[in-house]
Amino acid sequence: MSQKYIIGNWKLNPKSEKEAVAIVTQIKKDLSTLKYKMIVCPPSIYLSALAKVKTANITLGLQNTAVEDTGAYTGQVSVATALSYKIQYCIVGHSEVRARGETDALIAQKLAYVLKNKITPILCIGEKARDAGHEYFAVIENQLKSAFIGLSKKNIENTIIAYEPIWAIGSDAERVSTPEEFYEVKIFIKKILKEQFGITHTVPVLYGGSVNAKNAGWFISDGRADGLLIGRASVDPKAMRDIINRIKT
Ligand code: PGA
């Protein structure tokens, strides 16, 4: 079985460090027999406390990064400043960050910066809406091309891609995506990687957007997702336990 991932994007949750530690401690127990790699991306203010929780099976990541190690970047965090918390991953280009004005050019810069620091980027891509004319394929293609432009093949192969259709994310999601919709996009992503960048190696393609215990297993089996990027459910230990149990089989 190729390596599979579960990534918890905690966003700005939970409200206290104590709760953050309790969530990781619980998930750690439930994970024990799962062969997936679990990556938790908490608010960076909790990294120090979470780095002290002994978790052989959970790795920490950042939700975003500045493009330089240090400097005049008020309110930001860089992968370099988080290295002492043993982070190994960093989300780049999440739709909520793109919505606040992050451009494709900045996302490409971040990707290169993260890779330079030997951290694995989790590149988020996805369209705002589904249209009958299949315009979303062009959106996905452009996001991939602009993110990977200028990167070496090796660097692209060291990236995790998370396809998160924006219309399927969050509590106000228009509807939940289907495993078939995901699989179609996964094939398309592989095609772009091969045709545009000569990548034939396995670059993991994850699904994200309203993942829960009901649909998690389907995205892995029918959707052939290489893993899941989970928002809301990732800070709910009970929901995480149900998801883990569904994908174990
Ligand atoms: P959700 O968020 O699982 O709450 O829909 C996913 C994400 O934004 O990464």
CSV table of C-alpha atoms and ligand atoms in Angstrom, one decimal:
chain,number,residue,atom,x,y,z
A,1,MET,CA,0.0,0.0,0.0
A,2,SER,CA,1.4,3.4,-0.9
A,3,GLN,CA,1.7,5.9,2.0
A,4,LYS,CA,-1.6,7.4,3.0
A,5,TYR,CA,-2.2,10.6,5.0
A,6,ILE,CA,-4.7,12.1,7.4
A,7,ILE,CA,-4.1,15.8,7.9
A,8,GLY,CA,-5.9,17.8,10.5
A,9,ASN,CA,-6.2,21.4,9.6
A,10,TRP,CA,-7.3,22.8,12.9
A,11,LYS,CA,-7.7,26.4,11.6
A,12,LEU,CA,-8.2,28.7,14.6
A,13,ASN,CA,-9.3,26.0,17.0
A,14,PRO,CA,-9.5,25.0,19.8
A,15,LYS,CA,-9.7,27.9,22.3
A,16,SER,CA,-7.1,26.8,24.8
A,17,GLU,CA,-3.8,25.0,24.9
A,18,LYS,CA,-5.2,22.5,27.4
A,19,GLU,CA,-7.9,21.5,24.9
A,20,ALA,CA,-5.3,21.2,22.1
A,21,VAL,CA,-3.2,18.8,24.2
A,22,ALA,CA,-6.3,16.8,25.1
A,23,ILE,CA,-7.3,16.4,21.5
A,24,VAL,CA,-3.9,15.2,20.4
A,25,THR,CA,-3.6,12.8,23.4
A,26,GLN,CA,-6.9,11.2,22.5
A,27,ILE,CA,-6.3,11.0,18.7
A,28,LYS,CA,-2.9,9.4,19.5
A,29,LYS,CA,-4.6,6.5,21.3
A,30,ASP,CA,-7.1,5.9,18.6
A,31,LEU,CA,-4.5,6.0,15.9
A,32,SER,CA,-2.3,3.2,17.3
A,33,THR,CA,-3.0,0.6,14.7
A,34,LEU,CA,-3.7,2.8,11.7
A,35,LYS,CA,-1.0,2.7,9.0
A,36,TYR,CA,-1.6,6.2,7.8
A,37,LYS,CA,0.7,9.2,8.5
A,38,MET,CA,-1.2,11.6,10.7
A,39,ILE,CA,-0.3,15.2,10.5
A,40,VAL,CA,-1.8,17.8,12.8
A,41,CYS,CA,-1.6,21.5,11.8
A,42,PRO,CA,-2.7,23.5,14.9
A,43,PRO,CA,-2.6,27.2,15.4
A,44,SER,CA,1.1,27.9,15.8
A,45,ILE,CA,0.6,29.2,19.3
A,46,TYR,CA,0.0,25.6,20.4
A,47,LEU,CA,3.0,24.1,18.7
A,48,SER,CA,5.3,24.3,21.7
A,49,ALA,CA,2.9,22.4,24.0
A,50,LEU,CA,2.0,19.9,21.3
A,51,ALA,CA,5.7,19.2,20.5
A,52,LYS,CA,6.0,18.0,24.1
A,53,VAL,CA,3.2,15.4,23.8
A,54,LYS,CA,5.0,12.1,23.0
A,55,THR,CA,3.4,11.0,19.8
A,56,ALA,CA,5.3,8.5,17.7
A,57,ASN,CA,2.4,8.4,15.1
A,58,ILE,CA,1.6,12.2,14.8
A,59,THR,CA,3.7,14.8,13.1
A,60,LEU,CA,3.1,18.5,13.4
A,61,GLY,CA,2.7,21.0,10.5
A,62,LEU,CA,2.1,24.7,10.0
A,63,GLN,CA,-1.1,26.1,8.4
A,64,ASN,CA,0.8,28.8,6.5
A,65,THR,CA,4.2,30.4,6.4
A,66,ALA,CA,5.9,33.7,5.6
A,67,VAL,CA,8.3,33.5,2.7
A,68,GLU,CA,11.5,34.4,4.6
A,69,ASP,CA,12.9,33.0,7.8
A,70,THR,CA,12.6,36.3,9.7
A,71,GLY,CA,11.8,39.9,8.9
A,72,ALA,CA,9.1,42.6,8.8
A,73,TYR,CA,6.2,40.2,8.6
A,74,THR,CA,3.8,41.3,11.3
A,75,GLY,CA,1.5,38.5,12.5
A,76,GLN,CA,3.2,35.8,10.5
A,77,VAL,CA,5.1,32.6,11.3
A,78,SER,CA,7.8,31.0,9.1
A,79,VAL,CA,8.8,27.4,8.8
A,80,ALA,CA,12.3,28.3,10.0
A,81,THR,CA,11.0,29.7,13.3
A,82,ALA,CA,8.8,26.5,13.8
A,83,LEU,CA,11.6,24.0,13.1
A,84,SER,CA,12.4,23.6,16.7
A,85,TYR,CA,8.9,22.3,17.3
A,86,LYS,CA,9.8,19.4,14.9
A,87,ILE,CA,7.3,20.4,12.2
A,88,GLN,CA,7.7,18.5,9.0
A,89,TYR,CA,4.8,19.8,6.9
A,90,CYS,CA,3.3,23.1,5.9
A,91,ILE,CA,0.0,23.8,4.2
A,92,VAL,CA,0.3,26.2,1.3
A,93,GLY,CA,-2.5,27.9,-0.6
A,94,HIS,CA,-5.4,26.9,1.5
A,95,SER,CA,-8.6,28.5,0.1
A,96,GLU,CA,-9.2,30.6,3.2
A,97,VAL,CA,-5.8,32.1,2.8
A,98,ARG,CA,-6.3,32.6,-1.0
A,99,ALA,CA,-9.6,34.3,-0.2
A,100,ARG,CA,-7.8,36.8,2.0
A,101,GLY,CA,-5.8,37.9,-1.1
A,102,GLU,CA,-2.9,35.4,-1.4
A,103,THR,CA,-2.0,35.3,-5.1
A,104,ASP,CA,-0.8,32.4,-7.2
A,105,ALA,CA,2.6,34.1,-7.4
A,106,LEU,CA,2.9,34.3,-3.6
A,107,ILE,CA,1.8,30.6,-3.3
A,108,ALA,CA,4.6,29.6,-5.7
A,109,GLN,CA,7.1,31.6,-3.6
A,110,LYS,CA,5.9,29.9,-0.4
A,111,LEU,CA,6.1,26.4,-2.0
A,112,ALA,CA,9.8,27.1,-3.0
A,113,TYR,CA,10.6,28.5,0.4
A,114,VAL,CA,9.0,25.5,2.3
A,115,LEU,CA,10.9,23.0,0.1
A,116,LYS,CA,14.2,24.9,0.6
A,117,ASN,CA,13.8,24.3,4.3
A,118,LYS,CA,13.3,20.6,3.7
A,119,ILE,CA,9.7,20.7,4.9
A,120,THR,CA,7.0,18.9,2.9
A,121,PRO,CA,4.4,21.3,1.5
A,122,ILE,CA,0.7,20.4,1.4
A,123,LEU,CA,-0.5,22.4,-1.6
A,124,CYS,CA,-4.2,23.1,-1.6
A,125,ILE,CA,-6.0,23.6,-4.8
A,126,GLY,CA,-9.7,23.6,-5.8
A,127,GLU,CA,-12.3,25.5,-7.7
A,128,LYS,CA,-15.0,27.9,-6.2
A,129,ALA,CA,-17.8,26.4,-8.1
A,130,ARG,CA,-18.8,23.5,-10.4
A,131,ASP,CA,-20.0,24.6,-13.8
A,132,ALA,CA,-21.6,22.5,-16.6
A,133,GLY,CA,-19.0,23.6,-19.0
A,134,HIS,CA,-16.2,22.0,-16.9
A,135,GLU,CA,-14.3,25.3,-16.4
A,136,TYR,CA,-13.1,23.9,-13.1
A,137,PHE,CA,-10.5,21.8,-15.0
A,138,ALA,CA,-8.9,25.0,-16.2
A,139,VAL,CA,-8.9,26.5,-12.7
A,140,ILE,CA,-7.2,23.4,-11.4
A,141,GLU,CA,-4.7,23.3,-14.2
A,142,ASN,CA,-3.8,27.0,-13.7
A,143,GLN,CA,-3.3,26.6,-10.0
A,144,LEU,CA,-1.0,23.6,-10.5
A,145,LYS,CA,1.0,25.3,-13.3
A,146,SER,CA,1.5,28.5,-11.4
A,147,ALA,CA,2.4,26.8,-8.1
A,148,PHE,CA,5.0,24.4,-9.7
A,149,ILE,CA,6.5,26.8,-12.2
A,150,GLY,CA,10.3,26.9,-11.7
A,151,LEU,CA,10.4,23.9,-9.3
A,152,SER,CA,12.6,20.9,-10.0
A,153,LYS,CA,11.0,17.5,-10.7
A,154,LYS,CA,12.4,16.3,-7.4
A,155,ASN,CA,10.7,19.1,-5.5
A,156,ILE,CA,7.4,18.6,-7.2
A,157,GLU,CA,7.6,14.9,-6.2
A,158,ASN,CA,8.2,15.9,-2.6
A,159,THR,CA,4.9,17.8,-2.5
A,160,ILE,CA,1.5,16.5,-1.2
A,161,ILE,CA,-1.5,17.9,-3.2
A,162,ALA,CA,-4.9,18.3,-1.5
A,163,TYR,CA,-7.8,18.8,-3.8
A,164,GLU,CA,-10.4,20.8,-1.8
A,165,PRO,CA,-13.4,22.0,-3.9
A,166,ILE,CA,-14.2,25.3,-2.1
A,167,TRP,CA,-18.0,24.7,-2.5
A,168,ALA,CA,-17.6,21.5,-0.4
A,169,ILE,CA,-15.6,23.1,2.5
A,170,GLY,CA,-17.0,24.2,5.9
A,171,SER,CA,-20.4,24.3,7.6
A,172,ASP,CA,-21.9,26.5,4.9
A,173,ALA,CA,-20.8,24.1,2.1
A,174,GLU,CA,-23.2,24.0,-0.9
A,175,ARG,CA,-23.0,20.2,-0.8
A,176,VAL,CA,-20.6,17.4,-0.1
A,177,SER,CA,-18.5,16.2,-3.0
A,178,THR,CA,-18.6,12.6,-4.2
A,179,PRO,CA,-15.8,10.1,-4.4
A,180,GLU,CA,-16.4,9.9,-8.2
A,181,GLU,CA,-16.0,13.7,-8.5
A,182,PHE,CA,-12.7,13.5,-6.6
A,183,TYR,CA,-11.4,10.6,-8.6
A,184,GLU,CA,-12.0,12.4,-11.9
A,185,VAL,CA,-10.0,15.4,-10.6
A,186,LYS,CA,-7.2,13.1,-9.3
A,187,ILE,CA,-6.8,11.6,-12.7
A,188,PHE,CA,-6.7,15.1,-14.2
A,189,ILE,CA,-4.1,16.2,-11.7
A,190,LYS,CA,-1.9,13.2,-12.6
A,191,LYS,CA,-2.3,14.0,-16.3
A,192,ILE,CA,-1.2,17.6,-15.8
A,193,LEU,CA,1.8,16.5,-13.6
A,194,LYS,CA,2.9,14.1,-16.4
A,195,GLU,CA,2.3,16.3,-19.4
A,196,GLN,CA,3.5,19.6,-18.0
A,197,PHE,CA,6.2,18.5,-15.6
A,198,GLY,CA,7.2,15.0,-16.6
A,199,ILE,CA,6.2,13.6,-13.2
A,200,THR,CA,5.3,9.9,-13.3
A,201,HIS,CA,6.2,9.2,-9.7
A,202,THR,CA,3.4,9.0,-7.1
A,203,VAL,CA,2.6,12.4,-5.8
A,204,PRO,CA,-0.1,11.9,-3.2
A,205,VAL,CA,-3.4,13.5,-4.0
A,206,LEU,CA,-5.7,14.0,-0.9
A,207,TYR,CA,-9.3,14.9,-0.7
A,208,GLY,CA,-10.6,17.7,1.6
A,209,GLY,CA,-14.0,19.3,2.2
A,210,SER,CA,-16.6,18.2,4.8
A,211,VAL,CA,-14.9,14.9,5.5
A,212,ASN,CA,-16.7,13.0,8.2
A,213,ALA,CA,-17.1,9.4,9.4
A,214,LYS,CA,-19.8,8.7,6.8
A,215,ASN,CA,-17.8,9.7,3.7
A,216,ALA,CA,-14.2,9.2,4.8
A,217,GLY,CA,-14.0,5.5,3.8
A,218,TRP,CA,-15.7,6.2,0.4
A,219,PHE,CA,-13.1,8.8,-0.6
A,220,ILE,CA,-10.4,6.4,0.2
A,221,SER,CA,-12.0,3.3,-1.5
A,222,ASP,CA,-14.1,4.6,-4.3
A,223,GLY,CA,-12.3,7.9,-4.7
A,224,ARG,CA,-8.9,6.3,-4.4
A,225,ALA,CA,-7.7,9.3,-2.4
A,226,ASP,CA,-4.2,9.0,-1.0
A,227,GLY,CA,-5.6,10.5,2.2
A,228,LEU,CA,-7.8,13.2,3.7
A,229,LEU,CA,-7.4,16.8,4.7
A,230,ILE,CA,-9.9,17.3,7.5
A,231,GLY,CA,-11.1,20.6,9.0
A,232,ARG,CA,-13.9,20.7,11.5
A,233,ALA,CA,-13.9,17.0,12.4
A,234,SER,CA,-10.1,17.1,13.1
A,235,VAL,CA,-10.6,19.0,16.4
A,236,ASP,CA,-13.4,16.6,17.5
A,237,PRO,CA,-11.8,13.5,19.0
A,238,LYS,CA,-15.0,11.5,18.8
A,239,ALA,CA,-15.4,12.3,15.1
A,240,MET,CA,-11.8,11.5,14.5
A,241,ARG,CA,-12.2,8.1,16.2
A,242,ASP,CA,-15.1,7.3,13.9
A,243,ILE,CA,-13.2,8.4,10.8
A,244,ILE,CA,-10.1,6.3,11.9
A,245,ASN,CA,-12.3,3.3,12.4
A,246,ARG,CA,-13.9,3.7,9.0
A,247,ILE,CA,-10.7,3.9,7.1
A,248,LYS,CA,-8.9,1.1,9.0
A,249,THR,CA,-10.7,-1.6,7.1
B,1,PGA,P1,-13.9,21.1,6.5
B,1,PGA,O1,-12.6,21.9,6.2
B,1,PGA,O2,-13.4,19.6,6.7
B,1,PGA,O3,-14.4,21.7,7.8
B,1,PGA,O4,-14.9,21.2,5.4
B,1,PGA,C1,-11.6,21.4,5.3
B,1,PGA,C2,-10.5,22.4,5.0
B,1,PGA,O5,-10.8,23.7,5.0
B,1,PGA,O6,-9.4,22.1,4.9
